[in-house]
CSV table of C-alpha atoms in Angstrom, one decimal:
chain,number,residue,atom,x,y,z
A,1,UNK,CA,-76.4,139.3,98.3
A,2,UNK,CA,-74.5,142.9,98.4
A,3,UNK,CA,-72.5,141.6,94.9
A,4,UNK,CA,-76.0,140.9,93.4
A,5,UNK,CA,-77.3,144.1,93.9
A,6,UNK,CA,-74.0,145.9,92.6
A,7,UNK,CA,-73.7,143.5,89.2
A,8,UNK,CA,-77.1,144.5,88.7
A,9,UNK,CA,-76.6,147.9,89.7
A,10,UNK,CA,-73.2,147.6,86.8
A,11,UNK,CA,-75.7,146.1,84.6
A,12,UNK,CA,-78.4,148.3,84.0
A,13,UNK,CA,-76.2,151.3,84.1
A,14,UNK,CA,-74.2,149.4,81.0
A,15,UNK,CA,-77.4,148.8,79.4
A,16,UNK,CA,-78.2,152.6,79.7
A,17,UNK,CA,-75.2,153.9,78.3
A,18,UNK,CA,-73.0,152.5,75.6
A,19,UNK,CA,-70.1,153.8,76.2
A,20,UNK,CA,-69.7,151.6,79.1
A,21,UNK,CA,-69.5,148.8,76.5
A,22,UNK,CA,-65.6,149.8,75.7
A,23,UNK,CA,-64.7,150.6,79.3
A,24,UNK,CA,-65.5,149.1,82.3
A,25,UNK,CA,-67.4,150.3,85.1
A,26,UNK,CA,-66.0,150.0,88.5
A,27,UNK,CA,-68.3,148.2,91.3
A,28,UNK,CA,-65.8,150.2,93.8
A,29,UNK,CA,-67.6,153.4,92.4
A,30,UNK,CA,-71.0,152.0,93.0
A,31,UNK,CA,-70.5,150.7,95.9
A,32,UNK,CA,-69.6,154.1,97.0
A,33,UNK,CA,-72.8,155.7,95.5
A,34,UNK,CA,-74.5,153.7,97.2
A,35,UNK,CA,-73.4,153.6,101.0
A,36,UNK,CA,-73.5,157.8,100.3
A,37,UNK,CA,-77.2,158.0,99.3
A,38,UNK,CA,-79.1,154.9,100.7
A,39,UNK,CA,-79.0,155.6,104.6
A,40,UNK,CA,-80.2,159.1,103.6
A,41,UNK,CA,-83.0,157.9,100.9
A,42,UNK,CA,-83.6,155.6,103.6
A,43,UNK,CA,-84.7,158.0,106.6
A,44,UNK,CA,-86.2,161.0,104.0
A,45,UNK,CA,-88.4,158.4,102.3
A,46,UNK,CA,-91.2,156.7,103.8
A,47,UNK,CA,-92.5,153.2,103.7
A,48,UNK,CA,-95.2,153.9,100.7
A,49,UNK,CA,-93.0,155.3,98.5
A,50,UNK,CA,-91.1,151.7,98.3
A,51,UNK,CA,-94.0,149.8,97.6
A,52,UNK,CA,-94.6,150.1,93.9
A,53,UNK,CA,-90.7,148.7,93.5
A,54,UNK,CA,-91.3,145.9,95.7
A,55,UNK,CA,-94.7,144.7,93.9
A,56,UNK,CA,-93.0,144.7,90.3
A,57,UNK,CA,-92.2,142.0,88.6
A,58,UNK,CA,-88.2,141.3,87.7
A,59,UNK,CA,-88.7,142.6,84.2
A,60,UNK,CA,-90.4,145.7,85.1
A,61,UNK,CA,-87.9,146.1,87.7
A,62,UNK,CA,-85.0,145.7,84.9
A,63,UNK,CA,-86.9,148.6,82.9
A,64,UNK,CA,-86.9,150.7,86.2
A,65,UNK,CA,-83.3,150.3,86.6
A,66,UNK,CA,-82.4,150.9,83.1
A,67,UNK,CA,-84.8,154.1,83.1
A,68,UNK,CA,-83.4,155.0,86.4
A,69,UNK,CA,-79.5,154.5,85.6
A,70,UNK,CA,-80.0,156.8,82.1
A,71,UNK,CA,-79.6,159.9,85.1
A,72,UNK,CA,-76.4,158.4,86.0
A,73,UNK,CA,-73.1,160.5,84.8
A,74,UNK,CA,-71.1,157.1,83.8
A,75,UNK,CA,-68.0,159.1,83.6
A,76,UNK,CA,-67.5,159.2,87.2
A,77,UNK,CA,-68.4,155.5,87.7
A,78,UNK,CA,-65.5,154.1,85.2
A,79,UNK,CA,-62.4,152.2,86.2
A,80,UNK,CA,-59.4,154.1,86.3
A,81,UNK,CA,-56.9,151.0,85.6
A,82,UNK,CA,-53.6,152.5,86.4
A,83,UNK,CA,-50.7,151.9,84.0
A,84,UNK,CA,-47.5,150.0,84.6
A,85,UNK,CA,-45.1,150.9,87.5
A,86,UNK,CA,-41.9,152.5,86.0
A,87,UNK,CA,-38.8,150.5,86.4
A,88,UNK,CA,-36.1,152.4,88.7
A,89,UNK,CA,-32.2,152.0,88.6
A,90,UNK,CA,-31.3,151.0,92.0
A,91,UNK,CA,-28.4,152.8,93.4
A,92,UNK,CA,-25.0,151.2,94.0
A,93,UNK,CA,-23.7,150.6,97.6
A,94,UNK,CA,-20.9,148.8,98.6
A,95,UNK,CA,-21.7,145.4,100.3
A,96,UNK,CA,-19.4,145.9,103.1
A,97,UNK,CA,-21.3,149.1,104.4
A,98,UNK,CA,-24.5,147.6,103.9
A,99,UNK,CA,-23.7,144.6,105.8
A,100,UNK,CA,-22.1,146.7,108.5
A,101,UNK,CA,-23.0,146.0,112.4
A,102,UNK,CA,-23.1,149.2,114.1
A,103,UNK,CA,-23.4,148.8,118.0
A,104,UNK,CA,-26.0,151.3,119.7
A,105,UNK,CA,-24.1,151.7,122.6
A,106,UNK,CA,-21.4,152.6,120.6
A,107,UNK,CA,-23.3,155.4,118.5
A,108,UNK,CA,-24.7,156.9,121.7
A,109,UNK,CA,-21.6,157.2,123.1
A,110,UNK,CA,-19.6,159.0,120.0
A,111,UNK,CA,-23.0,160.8,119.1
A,112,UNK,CA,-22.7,159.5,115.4
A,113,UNK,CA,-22.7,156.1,113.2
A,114,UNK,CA,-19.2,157.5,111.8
A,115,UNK,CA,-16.3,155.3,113.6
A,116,UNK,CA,-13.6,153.2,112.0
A,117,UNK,CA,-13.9,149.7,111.1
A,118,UNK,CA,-10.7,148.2,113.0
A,119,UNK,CA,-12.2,149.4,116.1
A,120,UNK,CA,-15.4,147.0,115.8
């Protein structure tokens, strides 16, 4: 049900504004619109002021929501893809120091990892 009301929310605000046609619009955004204004439209509003959505029929609701969503700023609501992660040269370490055991009894005792192999 909640995805139903945010692809129709996506919809009519696409249908509003045509520049929505060559980006995308994010339902993330929407979603977040939405969980900031309902509760509050929600407990200002009263009951009577609902009605005249609830009695229309799906078309005129469409309209309603186009009309509506031509107030929307689409800027904010477009994805922001982000662009490919940028490869990174590992560094070079020596297999026998990565590999190396290091006993914790040992480094609390000298106070430091620093001790010579032939001693392991």
């Amino acid at each position: 049900m909640a995805y139903d009301v945010l692809a129709l929310l996506q919809a009519a605000v696409q249908t509003a504004h045509p520049v929505c046609e060559q980006k995308p619009i994010s339902s993330f955004y929407i979603a977040a619109e939405l969980r900031e204004y309902y509760g509050g439209m929600k407990a200002a509003l009263p009951q009577e002021v609902w009605a005249p959505y609830e009695s229309q029929t799906p078309k005129g609701l469409a309209r309603t929501l186009v009309d509506m969503a031509r107030h929307v700023y689409p800027v904010v609501l477009l994805k922001h893809p982000r662009g490919p992660k940028s490869v990174k040269k590992k560094g070079y370490a020596p297999g026998s120091e990565v590999r190396r055991q290091v006993a914790t009894s040992r480094v609390l005792t000298a106070g430091t990892v620093d001790y010579v192999k032939q001693d392991v």
